[in-house]
Structure formats: C-alpha cells, structure tokens
C-alpha cells in the first residue's frame, strides 16, 4: 500500500506568527482525518523552527521548499540540507517549476541537491511537469520522462525507496485551471511506467502526488484515481480548513 500524502507548499507566504497560527490550525483539524493520510507542511525557511515547535506531538510533518546544492561553506544566502534537517524537517521539495523557471535550476543542480537531501536523511519531494506550450504540442510525456531520467535515474534503490514525486503541470499552478482526473491518472500511470523501467517493482511503492489548483472541491475526484497518491497544494494550503478538507478527499 502506497503512502497517501497531502503536502502544503506555502511558497513565499506567511510571516512567522501567521505561519505558526496556520500550523496550529492544521494540527487541530488533522484529527478529523484518518491516520492513513500523511500531512506535511512546507513553510518558508524563516519560520521552520517555530512551525516545528507548533507541530510537536502531532502527526503533521515538516518539510522545506528548497535546499542548497552544496554541503556548507561560502555560498551567501543559501540554506544547507543539514540546517533544515537540524530544524526538524523530514522532507524537502526539489525541482519545483518556479525554481526551474525563475532561478534556472537544471537537472545538474538538482542532482546535487538530491544528494544533499539524502546525505542528511531528508525525503525529497521531486517535482516534474510540463508548461502549456509543451502540453499543447503533446510533449508532456517526453518532458516528464526527461525530468525523471536526468535526476531520479541517478538514485540508488535505497534512495528511491525514500522518494516522493509530484506531478505539477505548470499551466495548472495558481491558475485555477486543474488537470482533469483523467489527465492526472494518464500521466501518473506513465510516470510510474518510466520509474519501473529503472526500478522495477519498487515503482509501485513510490507515492506520486498531483499539484496544480488542487482544492477541496476537486481533490476527492483526483485522489480517487489509481496512480494518484495525494497532492502538493499551494494556495489552498494557506487556509487550515481547506488544506484539511483536501485530505478528507481520501475519505470520500
Ligand atoms: P497551487 O495549488 O496554488 O496551484 O500551487 C500548486 C503548487 O505549485 C504546489 O507546489
């Protein structure tokens, strides 16, 4: 049985006090959802420590939104994987389309970040997904395949066992336009096939999350699909009630 995961990517939102309040709300409401659903929140670096404190003793886990490609040293402004691990993070989002697009992250950089994540006991949530032009040209399969082959195929089997993948079509992120449940299932099944070519039956154990305008009103339908194991949530993760309601999509 694959893990069911609902992860909140807060992006560059919330001040520390707001983040703590949001985390407390998520903790309080998480009791309404069966323990079979794993909730993760990924606040900005600046309040990871305070949010970790707010999550203590709850089933809600902590992740960061990025980490440096290097272990430590003269890299002004960067945050090392060891630092976020020391603050209590279990996960780190890597390869988000916003980082690929605005900060020029390439597969080469991401390979280094993945190594840093594993070296520090973190589980990467590795994001893949095509933009609108690529989807319209029918290249979405090839784009996702390349993003996986260039990074995930470099992992050992042991590392792969500790990986979460998020499929996030760029055209659905923050646009209100969600992929249909059928579109999500189609590409999730394809991604699993690509993973199986390298990792064999271990591919059946890898959680693949959907991300892109996922909200309480569409989560249940998307999560009902066989190869969709949860969601990576942006906007709707900023309200505890909506975030938890998305988790309830598994109970529908
Ligand atoms: P939205 O849910 O706001 O579309 O963002 C999705 C996302 O990018 C999560 O990483």
XYZ file of N, CA, C and O in Angstrom, residues 11 96 167-180 209-215 218 222 231-235:
120
model
N 5.001 28.333 -0.217
C 5.746 29.266 -1.082
C 6.204 30.477 -0.257
O 6.481 30.314 0.936
N 10.861 22.274 -7.983
C 9.573 22.918 -8.255
C 9.696 23.763 -9.522
O 10.739 24.373 -9.762
N 3.719 15.465 -9.594
C 3.464 15.910 -10.968
C 2.682 17.212 -10.885
O 1.565 17.247 -10.348
N 3.292 18.296 -11.376
C 2.637 19.599 -11.332
C 2.687 20.248 -12.715
O 3.722 20.825 -13.083
N 1.606 20.156 -13.471
C 1.607 20.830 -14.777
C 1.658 22.341 -14.552
O 0.847 22.883 -13.797
N 2.633 23.003 -15.170
C 2.856 24.426 -14.907
C 1.600 25.248 -15.225
O 1.279 26.209 -14.528
N 0.847 24.830 -16.231
C -0.358 25.555 -16.636
C -1.479 25.455 -15.610
O -2.472 26.184 -15.702
N -1.328 24.586 -14.643
C -2.373 24.440 -13.624
C -1.984 25.086 -12.300
O -2.797 25.174 -11.383
N -0.731 25.556 -12.194
C -0.259 26.103 -10.918
C -0.727 27.535 -10.731
O -0.373 28.414 -11.512
N -1.540 27.743 -9.708
C -2.004 29.082 -9.367
C -2.919 29.707 -10.399
O -3.202 30.901 -10.347
N -3.398 28.917 -11.346
C -4.209 29.461 -12.432
C -5.695 29.182 -12.239
O -6.525 29.740 -12.952
N -6.014 28.296 -11.301
C -7.404 27.900 -11.117
C -7.808 26.814 -12.108
O -8.882 26.240 -12.044
N -6.921 26.543 -13.059
C -7.172 25.513 -14.073
C -6.567 24.201 -13.586
O -5.352 24.085 -13.454
N -7.398 23.237 -13.270
C -6.865 21.966 -12.765
C -6.809 20.959 -13.910
O -7.667 20.986 -14.794
N -5.855 20.071 -13.856
C -5.878 18.942 -14.795
C -7.120 18.124 -14.446
O -7.519 18.071 -13.277
N -7.735 17.500 -15.425
C -8.864 16.635 -15.091
C -8.304 15.398 -14.395
O -7.114 15.087 -14.516
N 2.288 12.490 -6.252
C 1.278 13.479 -5.869
C 0.907 14.343 -7.072
O 1.735 14.600 -7.927
N -0.316 14.826 -7.070
C -0.736 15.787 -8.096
C -0.691 17.198 -7.496
O -1.109 17.417 -6.349
N -0.230 18.169 -8.272
C -0.249 19.552 -7.813
C -0.662 20.497 -8.927
O -0.275 20.305 -10.091
N -1.461 21.506 -8.576
C -1.916 22.497 -9.560
C -3.381 22.786 -9.360
O -4.227 22.015 -9.802
N -3.651 23.881 -8.620
C -5.037 24.300 -8.352
C -5.886 23.184 -7.737
O -7.072 23.054 -8.033
N -5.254 22.390 -6.887
C -5.990 21.345 -6.163
C -6.717 22.030 -5.007
O -6.140 22.867 -4.309
N -7.983 21.727 -4.847
C -8.781 22.364 -3.803
C -9.808 21.377 -3.251
O -9.970 20.276 -3.805
N -12.172 19.611 -5.788
C -11.748 18.661 -6.831
C -10.834 17.544 -6.324
O -10.502 16.622 -7.066
N -9.795 13.592 -7.998
C -8.423 13.344 -8.468
C -7.773 12.223 -7.648
O -7.141 11.319 -8.188
N -1.652 15.006 -2.907
C -1.491 16.282 -3.585
C -0.393 17.135 -2.978
O -0.062 17.015 -1.791
N 0.181 17.993 -3.825
C 1.082 19.055 -3.362
C 0.292 20.344 -3.593
O -0.008 20.705 -4.732
N -0.044 20.995 -2.477
C -1.037 22.058 -2.510
C -0.392 23.415 -2.294
O 0.367 23.592 -1.326
N -0.694 24.377 -3.148
C -0.170 25.734 -2.987
C -1.186 26.610 -2.278
O -1.335 26.575 -1.057
N -1.926 27.388 -3.051
C -2.879 28.366 -2.499
C -3.796 27.820 -1.411
O -3.957 28.447 -0.345
